[in-house]
C-alpha positions as CSV (number, residue, x, y, z in Angstrom):
1,M,19.9,106.3,135.2
2,R,22.6,105.3,137.9
3,K,24.5,103.5,134.9
4,L,24.4,106.5,132.9
5,Y,25.6,108.8,135.6
6,I,28.7,106.0,136.4
7,C,29.7,106.0,132.8
8,F,29.5,109.9,132.4
9,I,31.5,110.0,135.6
10,S,34.3,107.6,134.2
11,F,34.5,109.5,130.9
12,V,34.6,112.7,132.2
13,T,37.6,111.1,134.4
14,M,39.1,109.6,131.9
15,M,39.4,112.7,130.1
16,I,40.8,114.8,133.1
17,M,43.1,112.2,133.8
18,A,44.5,111.8,130.0
19,S,45.8,115.4,130.0
20,C,47.2,115.4,133.9
21,G,50.6,114.1,134.2
22,G,52.0,112.9,137.3
23,G,53.7,115.4,139.6
24,D,55.0,116.1,143.1
25,G,53.2,119.6,144.0
26,K,50.9,120.0,146.4
27,V,47.7,122.0,146.4
28,S,47.9,126.1,146.7
29,G,51.1,126.2,148.5
30,K,53.9,124.2,146.9
31,V,53.1,123.9,143.1
32,S,54.4,121.4,141.0
33,Q,57.1,122.9,138.7
34,R,55.6,121.3,135.8
35,V,52.9,124.0,136.2
36,K,53.7,127.1,133.7
37,D,50.4,128.8,133.7
38,H,49.5,129.5,137.7
39,E,46.6,131.6,136.8
40,A,45.1,128.3,134.8
41,Y,45.7,126.3,138.0
42,T,44.5,128.4,140.3
43,L,41.3,128.7,138.1
44,G,41.4,124.9,138.2
45,E,41.4,124.9,142.0
46,N,38.4,127.6,142.1
47,H,36.4,125.5,140.0
48,A,36.9,122.4,141.9
49,A,36.0,124.0,145.4
50,E,32.7,125.0,143.6
51,L,32.3,121.4,142.6
52,I,32.9,120.2,146.4
53,G,30.3,122.7,147.2
54,I,27.6,121.2,145.2
55,A,28.8,117.6,145.9
56,A,25.5,116.4,147.2
57,D,23.3,117.5,144.1
58,E,24.2,115.0,141.6
59,S,22.9,117.0,138.4
60,A,24.4,119.9,139.5
61,V,27.7,117.7,139.8
62,Q,27.1,116.7,136.4
63,D,26.8,120.2,134.8
64,K,29.6,121.3,136.3
65,L,32.1,118.5,135.2
66,L,30.4,119.0,131.9
67,E,31.6,122.7,132.5
68,V,34.9,121.9,133.6
69,H,35.5,119.6,130.4
70,A,34.4,122.4,128.2
71,R,36.7,124.8,129.7
72,V,39.8,122.3,129.4
73,T,38.7,122.3,125.7
74,N,38.5,126.0,125.2
75,I,41.9,126.5,127.3
76,R,43.6,124.2,125.0
77,E,42.2,125.9,121.8
78,K,42.9,129.2,123.1
79,L,46.4,129.3,125.3
80,G,47.7,125.9,124.5
81,A,48.0,122.3,126.0
82,Q,50.1,123.5,128.9
83,S,47.3,126.1,130.1
84,A,44.8,123.3,129.6
85,A,47.1,120.4,131.6
86,D,47.5,123.2,134.4
87,Y,43.9,124.0,134.7
88,E,43.5,120.2,135.1
89,R,46.1,120.1,137.7
90,G,44.8,122.4,139.7
91,F,41.4,120.8,139.5
92,T,42.4,117.4,140.4
93,R,44.6,118.2,142.9
94,Y,42.4,120.5,144.7
95,I,39.7,117.9,145.1
96,E,41.9,115.1,146.1
97,A,43.4,117.2,148.7
98,N,40.0,118.6,149.9
99,S,37.3,115.8,149.4
100,D,38.3,112.3,149.6
101,S,34.8,111.1,149.0
102,L,34.5,113.2,145.7
103,A,38.1,112.1,144.8
104,R,37.4,108.4,145.1
105,L,34.1,108.7,142.9
106,L,35.6,111.0,140.1
107,F,39.5,109.5,139.9
């Protein structure tokens, strides 16, 4: 079960990172100039905060990561690649800034 979890986390992490470009923006203050859809970015931050809040529950984390991946796909299909990338940037940067342990696990 642990190996499956690690593989799952690795897969989701690769999917998130594949669409995230680098950047020099900071979370919820100074945002990278590459971010065009600030609403998507903020939504990503909000979902990252939810994930941090449930980080102790492995099953809930897996469910939330699946939900995030599905949301990225949905945003990409309905709003475009830029909005999906901005959502992912908000999500990943918020976790990196607010939860070192979760960031190390996911990224």
